[in-house]
XYZ file of N, CA and C in Angstrom:
597
model
N 72.740 231.665 79.410
C 73.441 230.499 78.951
C 74.359 229.949 80.052
N 74.900 230.835 80.856
C 75.785 230.418 81.948
C 75.017 229.555 82.926
N 73.753 229.863 83.162
C 72.922 229.082 84.068
C 72.738 227.650 83.571
N 72.613 227.527 82.262
C 72.432 226.209 81.663
C 73.659 225.337 81.936
N 74.860 225.921 81.679
C 76.088 225.146 81.899
C 76.312 224.845 83.383
N 75.915 225.789 84.237
C 76.047 225.574 85.668
C 75.139 224.435 86.115
N 73.897 224.413 85.612
C 72.958 223.328 85.928
C 73.468 221.996 85.377
N 74.019 222.042 84.174
C 74.543 220.827 83.546
C 75.713 220.282 84.371
N 76.604 221.137 84.798
C 77.754 220.730 85.604
C 77.294 220.126 86.920
N 76.300 220.765 87.559
C 75.780 220.248 88.820
C 75.115 218.887 88.620
N 74.378 218.752 87.508
C 73.709 217.465 87.218
C 74.735 216.362 86.994
N 75.788 216.684 86.233
C 76.830 215.683 85.951
C 77.550 215.326 87.247
N 77.871 216.334 88.066
C 78.544 216.089 89.350
C 77.686 215.208 90.246
N 76.389 215.520 90.303
C 75.474 214.761 91.149
C 75.377 213.313 90.654
N 75.301 213.117 89.345
C 75.210 211.767 88.774
C 76.506 210.989 89.049
N 77.649 211.665 88.931
C 78.929 211.004 89.189
C 79.028 210.593 90.647
N 78.582 211.467 91.568
C 78.622 211.157 92.994
C 77.711 209.968 93.288
N 76.507 209.966 92.666
C 75.579 208.854 92.885
C 76.179 207.547 92.349
N 76.832 207.616 91.182
C 77.461 206.417 90.601
C 78.579 205.926 91.514
N 79.375 206.865 92.029
C 80.463 206.510 92.935
C 79.917 205.884 94.212
N 78.864 206.507 94.766
C 78.244 205.958 95.974
C 77.656 204.579 95.703
N 77.044 204.405 94.536
C 76.463 203.102 94.177
C 77.554 202.054 94.044
N 78.680 202.410 93.424
C 79.786 201.471 93.264
C 80.351 201.085 94.625
N 80.506 202.085 95.513
C 81.018 201.810 96.858
C 80.045 200.910 97.608
N 78.749 201.205 97.516
C 77.737 200.393 98.184
C 77.762 198.972 97.633
N 77.881 198.847 96.319
C 77.934 197.527 95.688
C 79.165 196.757 96.170
N 80.316 197.425 96.237
C 81.539 196.776 96.722
C 81.382 196.368 98.181
N 80.774 197.238 98.986
C 80.549 196.923 100.400
C 79.604 195.729 100.543
N 78.527 195.719 99.744
C 77.591 194.591 99.785
C 78.307 193.292 99.421
N 79.125 193.358 98.383
C 79.855 192.171 97.933
C 80.794 191.667 99.026
N 81.513 192.587 99.685
C 82.418 192.222 100.759
C 81.661 191.573 101.911
N 80.524 192.172 102.303
C 79.741 191.637 103.422
C 79.161 190.269 103.058
N 78.678 190.114 101.828
C 78.154 188.812 101.390
C 79.245 187.745 101.434
N 80.456 188.115 101.027
C 81.584 187.171 101.067
C 81.872 186.781 102.513
N 81.873 187.773 103.431
C 82.089 187.481 104.850
C 81.018 186.545 105.392
N 79.773 186.787 105.024
C 78.664 185.932 105.470
C 78.874 184.501 104.970
N 79.244 184.358 103.690
C 79.458 183.029 103.116
C 80.600 182.302 103.835
N 81.667 183.035 104.154
C 82.794 182.422 104.863
C 82.378 181.955 106.251
N 81.598 182.766 106.960
C 81.144 182.397 108.302
C 80.202 181.198 108.234
N 79.278 181.200 107.262
C 78.372 180.058 107.099
C 79.153 178.783 106.802
N 80.179 178.894 105.957
C 81.009 177.743 105.623
C 81.738 177.229 106.865
N 82.240 178.139 107.683
C 82.931 177.745 108.917
C 81.962 177.058 109.879
N 80.726 177.548 109.964
C 79.715 176.903 110.815
C 79.463 175.473 110.324
N 79.304 175.312 108.995
C 79.092 173.971 108.432
C 80.274 173.055 108.764
N 81.500 173.606 108.662
C 82.681 172.803 108.982
C 82.675 172.365 110.448
N 82.268 173.266 111.345
C 82.230 172.918 112.768
C 81.165 171.853 113.032
N 79.996 171.979 112.392
C 78.968 170.946 112.544
C 79.479 169.606 112.015
N 80.184 169.646 110.896
C 80.754 168.417 110.329
C 81.734 167.795 111.323
N 82.586 168.644 111.930
C 83.550 168.143 112.911
C 82.850 167.523 114.117
N 81.791 168.178 114.594
C 81.023 167.645 115.722
C 80.428 166.280 115.348
N 79.841 166.205 114.150
C 79.240 164.951 113.701
C 80.264 163.842 113.569
N 81.434 164.164 113.015
C 82.481 163.153 112.848
C 82.998 162.692 114.218
N 83.171 163.631 115.133
C 83.614 163.297 116.485
C 82.568 162.410 117.175
N 81.304 162.769 117.050
C 80.228 161.976 117.646
C 80.226 160.569 117.059
N 80.370 160.472 115.748
C 80.383 159.175 115.073
C 81.540 158.314 115.587
N 82.744 158.911 115.652
C 83.923 158.159 116.068
C 83.909 157.767 117.538
N 83.228 158.541 118.376
C 83.208 158.266 119.814
C 82.026 157.394 120.247
N 81.138 157.058 119.326
C 79.945 156.286 119.677
C 79.799 155.065 118.772
N 80.549 153.997 119.054
C 80.454 152.808 118.191
C 79.086 152.122 118.265
N 78.351 152.338 119.353
C 77.014 151.759 119.512
C 76.015 152.899 119.665
N 75.550 153.448 118.543
C 74.671 154.617 118.628
C 73.280 154.256 119.147
N 72.586 155.268 119.631
C 71.200 155.066 120.050
C 70.362 154.781 118.803
N 69.188 154.161 118.972
C 68.371 153.747 117.825
C 68.083 154.857 116.815
N 67.936 156.097 117.279
C 67.611 157.176 116.338
C 68.758 157.487 115.372
N 69.985 157.035 115.711
C 71.134 157.299 114.843
C 71.618 156.064 114.096
N 71.056 154.899 114.389
C 71.539 153.648 113.799
C 71.568 153.691 112.275
N 70.501 154.176 111.662
C 70.423 154.204 110.196
C 71.513 155.104 109.602
N 71.728 156.268 110.209
C 72.773 157.173 109.727
C 74.159 156.546 109.884
N 74.405 155.915 111.029
C 75.698 155.282 111.256
C 75.928 154.157 110.248
N 74.885 153.372 109.995
C 74.998 152.273 109.033
C 75.300 152.811 107.638
N 74.627 153.900 107.248
C 74.861 154.456 105.912
C 76.287 154.990 105.778
N 76.831 155.563 106.858
C 78.224 156.028 106.808
C 79.158 154.830 106.659
N 78.896 153.771 107.394
C 79.713 152.553 107.263
C 79.659 152.001 105.849
N 78.463 151.977 105.261
C 78.317 151.489 103.889
C 79.080 152.374 102.901
N 78.965 153.704 103.078
C 79.667 154.631 102.181
C 81.188 154.493 102.317
N 81.665 154.291 103.532
C 83.108 154.097 103.728
C 83.578 152.821 103.033
N 82.782 151.772 103.100
C 83.132 150.517 102.427
C 83.171 150.723 100.913
N 82.186 151.472 100.379
C 82.180 151.767 98.944
C 83.406 152.588 98.555
N 83.759 153.570 99.387
C 84.924 154.405 99.122
C 86.199 153.564 99.102
N 86.352 152.681 100.074
C 87.536 151.818 100.140
C 87.621 150.938 98.894
N 86.492 150.431 98.443
C 86.464 149.580 97.245
C 86.873 150.376 96.000
N 86.373 151.604 95.871
C 86.720 152.449 94.716
C 88.196 152.850 94.762
N 88.717 153.135 95.964
C 90.141 153.469 96.080
C 91.001 152.275 95.692
N 90.563 151.070 96.089
C 91.280 149.842 95.724
C 91.243 149.648 94.202
N 90.085 149.894 93.608
C 89.930 149.775 92.158
C 90.853 150.762 91.438
N 90.917 151.995 91.937
C 91.786 153.006 91.334
C 93.250 152.596 91.456
N 93.658 152.094 92.628
C 95.051 151.656 92.800
C 95.382 150.525 91.830
N 94.425 149.609 91.609
C 94.662 148.514 90.661
C 94.862 149.062 89.251
N 94.064 150.055 88.877
C 94.211 150.664 87.553
C 95.536 151.415 87.421
N 95.992 152.023 88.513
C 97.242 152.778 88.500
C 98.465 151.899 88.733
N 98.250 150.640 89.153
C 99.373 149.758 89.455
C 100.081 150.163 90.738
N 99.313 150.621 91.730
C 99.895 151.046 93.004
C 99.225 150.321 94.158
N 99.833 150.458 95.326
C 99.282 149.915 96.552
C 99.612 150.895 97.677
N 99.113 150.627 98.874
C 99.362 151.513 100.014
C 100.275 150.795 100.995
N 101.294 151.492 101.451
C 102.211 150.935 102.449
C 101.434 150.712 103.745
N 101.522 149.504 104.333
C 100.779 149.240 105.564
C 101.315 150.012 106.773
N 102.542 150.515 106.692
C 103.122 151.236 107.836
C 102.862 152.733 107.755
N 103.240 153.373 106.608
C 103.147 154.840 106.542
C 101.940 155.340 105.756
N 101.257 154.441 105.022
C 100.056 154.838 104.297
C 100.310 155.549 102.972
N 101.565 155.668 102.551
C 101.879 156.330 101.277
C 101.597 155.374 100.123
N 101.300 155.952 98.962
C 101.051 155.159 97.765
C 102.382 154.830 97.093
N 102.586 153.551 96.792
C 103.824 153.084 96.159
C 103.465 152.147 95.004
N 104.402 151.955 94.044
C 104.133 151.013 92.950
C 103.862 149.608 93.486
N 103.037 148.875 92.797
C 102.583 147.560 93.224
C 103.712 146.535 93.302
N 104.717 146.659 92.439
C 105.736 145.616 92.320
C 106.974 145.824 93.190
N 106.980 146.796 94.104
C 108.169 147.017 94.926
C 108.178 146.077 96.125
N 109.380 145.783 96.598
C 109.525 144.914 97.764
C 109.556 145.721 99.059
N 109.961 147.011 98.951
C 110.071 147.875 100.119
C 109.458 149.228 99.807
N 108.847 149.847 100.814
C 108.285 151.189 100.661
C 109.434 152.174 100.493
N 109.355 153.023 99.471
C 110.428 153.983 99.224
C 110.344 155.184 100.164
N 109.320 155.256 101.009
C 109.172 156.372 101.946
C 109.627 156.001 103.356
N 109.277 154.788 103.819
C 109.608 154.412 105.201
C 110.475 153.162 105.296
N 110.680 152.447 104.176
C 111.524 151.260 104.179
C 110.836 149.980 104.600
N 109.542 150.044 104.891
C 108.777 148.867 105.319
C 108.769 147.812 104.210
N 108.890 146.529 104.604
C 108.777 145.433 103.649
C 107.331 145.374 103.175
N 107.144 145.391 101.874
C 105.795 145.365 101.310
C 105.332 143.920 101.167
N 104.046 143.655 101.464
C 103.526 142.289 101.287
C 103.584 141.891 99.815
N 103.877 140.631 99.594
C 103.921 140.129 98.220
C 102.522 140.178 97.634
N 102.431 140.602 96.375
C 101.148 140.714 95.701
C 101.061 139.628 94.651
N 100.006 138.818 94.727
C 99.795 137.771 93.735
C 99.298 138.406 92.451
N 99.857 137.996 91.357
C 99.457 138.546 90.065
C 98.157 137.913 89.608
N 97.225 138.746 89.153
C 95.928 138.245 88.684
C 96.059 137.582 87.323
N 97.011 138.065 86.525
C 97.205 137.516 85.181
C 98.635 137.020 85.074
N 98.868 135.961 84.293
C 100.241 135.518 84.111
C 101.032 136.600 83.369
N 102.261 136.793 83.790
C 103.096 137.822 83.170
C 103.477 137.401 81.759
N 103.558 138.385 80.890
C 103.979 138.122 79.514
C 105.465 137.786 79.532
N 105.934 136.957 78.604
C 107.349 136.613 78.588
C 108.193 137.885 78.425
N 109.245 137.975 79.224
C 110.100 139.162 79.192
C 111.093 139.058 78.046
N 111.392 140.175 77.451
C 112.351 140.236 76.362
C 113.776 140.166 76.904
N 114.014 140.867 78.017
C 115.353 140.994 78.560
C 115.327 140.473 79.994
N 116.066 139.386 80.277
C 116.042 138.768 81.594
C 117.408 138.847 82.259
N 117.396 138.902 83.582
C 118.638 138.893 84.355
C 119.275 137.515 84.211
N 120.573 137.453 83.883
C 121.223 136.145 83.725
C 121.409 135.406 85.053
N 121.311 136.099 86.195
C 121.515 135.460 87.490
C 120.206 134.911 88.061
N 119.160 135.780 88.131
C 117.914 135.344 88.793
C 116.743 135.162 87.832
N 116.884 135.600 86.582
C 115.817 135.425 85.600
C 114.715 136.466 85.660
N 114.859 137.490 86.492
C 113.840 138.544 86.592
C 113.869 139.415 85.342
N 112.695 139.963 84.995
C 112.603 140.851 83.839
C 113.376 142.136 84.119
N 114.073 142.620 83.102
C 114.847 143.851 83.230
C 114.195 144.958 82.418
N 114.278 146.163 82.949
C 113.838 147.318 82.167
C 114.808 147.449 80.999
N 114.367 148.035 79.896
C 115.183 148.139 78.695
C 116.527 148.796 78.907
N 116.607 149.791 79.803
C 117.848 150.519 80.008
C 118.488 150.212 81.360
N 118.134 149.078 81.966
C 118.619 148.752 83.302
C 120.115 148.472 83.293
N 120.811 149.021 84.283
C 122.227 148.737 84.476
C 122.382 147.651 85.542
N 121.355 147.513 86.414
C 121.363 146.517 87.472
C 120.007 145.834 87.513
N 119.987 144.588 87.948
C 118.735 143.859 88.140
C 118.045 144.408 89.378
N 116.761 144.764 89.269
C 116.009 145.318 90.392
C 115.678 144.244 91.432
N 115.781 142.955 91.080
C 115.458 141.897 92.022
C 116.663 141.398 92.817
N 117.803 141.179 92.134
C 118.957 140.621 92.840
C 120.137 141.578 92.924
N 120.087 142.681 92.184
C 121.161 143.669 92.248
C 122.330 143.378 91.339
N 122.277 142.315 90.551
C 123.365 141.974 89.647
C 123.528 143.055 88.579
N 124.788 143.423 88.308
C 125.056 144.385 87.237
C 124.842 143.652 85.916
N 124.071 144.257 85.024
C 123.774 143.621 83.738
C 124.241 144.520 82.609
N 124.479 143.898 81.466
C 124.847 144.663 80.291
C 123.569 145.192 79.673
N 123.449 146.500 79.543
C 122.222 147.042 78.956
C 122.032 146.554 77.530
N 120.787 146.479 77.102
C 120.465 146.097 75.732
C 121.077 147.115 74.778
N 121.264 146.690 73.537
C 121.834 147.599 72.533
C 120.991 148.856 72.452
N 121.643 150.014 72.402
C 120.869 151.255 72.371
C 120.043 151.372 71.102
N 118.873 151.948 71.263
C 117.990 152.194 70.122
C 118.555 153.350 69.316
N 118.131 153.492 68.059
C 118.614 154.618 67.254
C 118.318 155.927 67.984
N 119.221 156.855 67.813
C 119.092 158.142 68.512
C 117.801 158.843 68.101
N 117.083 159.313 69.102
C 115.859 160.080 68.874
C 116.222 161.553 68.932
N 115.334 162.407 68.444
C 115.607 163.839 68.545
C 115.856 164.217 69.998
N 116.732 165.152 70.225
C 117.094 165.569 71.575
C 115.871 166.081 72.325
N 115.702 165.546 73.505
C 114.602 165.980 74.370
C 115.184 166.882 75.445
N 114.334 167.641 76.107
C 114.855 168.472 77.192
C 115.565 167.596 78.216
N 116.653 168.086 78.751
C 117.451 167.306 79.686
C 116.666 167.028 80.961
N 116.587 165.744 81.316
C 115.876 165.335 82.526
C 116.841 165.396 83.700
N 116.315 165.526 84.913
C 117.206 165.523 86.066
C 117.968 164.201 86.134
N 119.180 164.237 86.657
C 119.999 163.034 86.754
C 119.286 161.997 87.607
N 119.339 160.741 87.168
C 118.713 159.671 87.921
C 119.578 159.330 89.121
N 118.931 158.936 90.201
C 119.639 158.530 91.402
C 119.455 157.026 91.540
N 120.574 156.327 91.806
C 120.543 154.880 91.932
C 120.793 154.478 93.379
N 120.211 153.355 93.762
C 120.453 152.803 95.092
C 121.909 152.359 95.159
N 122.671 152.765 96.188
C 124.067 152.355 96.279
C 124.237 150.872 96.600
N 123.161 150.235 97.074
C 123.247 148.827 97.441
C 122.933 147.893 96.268
N 121.811 148.190 95.544
C 121.397 147.247 94.494
C 121.344 147.861 93.098
N 121.469 149.194 92.993
C 121.481 149.821 91.684
C 120.122 150.200 91.139
N 119.053 149.967 91.906
C 117.697 150.324 91.464
C 117.601 151.834 91.256
N 116.880 152.239 90.208
C 116.635 153.671 89.993
C 115.643 154.131 91.053
N 115.979 155.211 91.746
C 115.128 155.722 92.811
C 114.318 156.903 92.314
N 113.078 157.000 92.774
C 112.228 158.136 92.440
C 112.770 159.398 93.104
N 112.341 160.568 92.621
C 112.867 161.822 93.156
C 112.557 162.043 94.642
N 111.472 161.433 95.161
C 111.100 161.616 96.567
C 111.467 160.415 97.429
N 112.172 159.434 96.865
C 112.444 158.197 97.590
C 113.375 158.439 98.770
N 112.999 157.870 99.897
C 113.840 157.894 101.090
C 114.537 156.543 101.234
N 113.861 155.490 100.756
C 114.394 154.141 100.797
C 114.251 153.505 99.422
N 115.113 152.551 99.126
C 115.043 151.816 97.855
C 113.830 150.894 97.872
N 112.993 150.916 96.826
C 111.818 150.048 96.802
C 112.156 148.575 96.588
N 113.405 148.266 96.175
C 113.762 146.877 95.923
C 114.475 146.215 97.084
N 115.438 146.928 97.699
C 116.223 146.295 98.763
C 115.994 146.920 100.134
N 115.337 148.082 100.209
C 115.068 148.709 101.494
C 116.193 149.556 102.037
N 117.286 149.643 101.288
C 118.427 150.469 101.726
C 118.053 151.950 101.645
N 118.645 152.764 102.554
C 118.379 154.211 102.522
C 118.922 154.795 101.227
N 118.195 155.777 100.700
C 118.621 156.469 99.486
C 119.849 157.312 99.790
N 120.700 157.593 98.781
C 121.875 158.436 99.006
C 121.456 159.806 99.525
N 122.240 160.331 100.465
C 121.979 161.669 101.004
C 120.973 161.679 102.133
N 120.417 160.523 102.524
C 119.458 160.455 103.630
C 120.225 160.026 104.879
N 120.124 160.820 105.912
C 120.837 160.491 107.162
C 119.979 159.656 108.075
């Protein structure tokens, strides 16, 4: 009977060792496959970089590349059109100086202070409920200052109290015109003045 248990123990030990070796081999295979995939991906990235460099350095390609160059130009035009469409849906535009995305209705880029080109409205604006008494510009419901001329205005009567919401970070106002500044603003989008705390 002792021989039986000894054989059983050896069989179990051998099976456990084989399972352990198989698991180690499987882990090693997985690691090597991951390394191979990373290297292949890096090769593809380098080929992409070479192709992009070749494209950018050869404005007049040889005939064998003309079709590819034309298709890239067409795709870039389509991409620009879709990005423009998305900005229109989001109500944003791109600063011509720094390239950052800013709201469509600002006069100055809040990142670099560049004067933004005036944008013609495609649709007539709806009549505003609350207007600045000095310049007639529409006011946000809770505005303390006119975003167009900087005039201090009396806010509209407060709405009935709503249930308490989590406390929002304190708003920062432009010291020059009173416009509410976004959390990342370096310059006021209305007057171009530097945001408080920016040297």
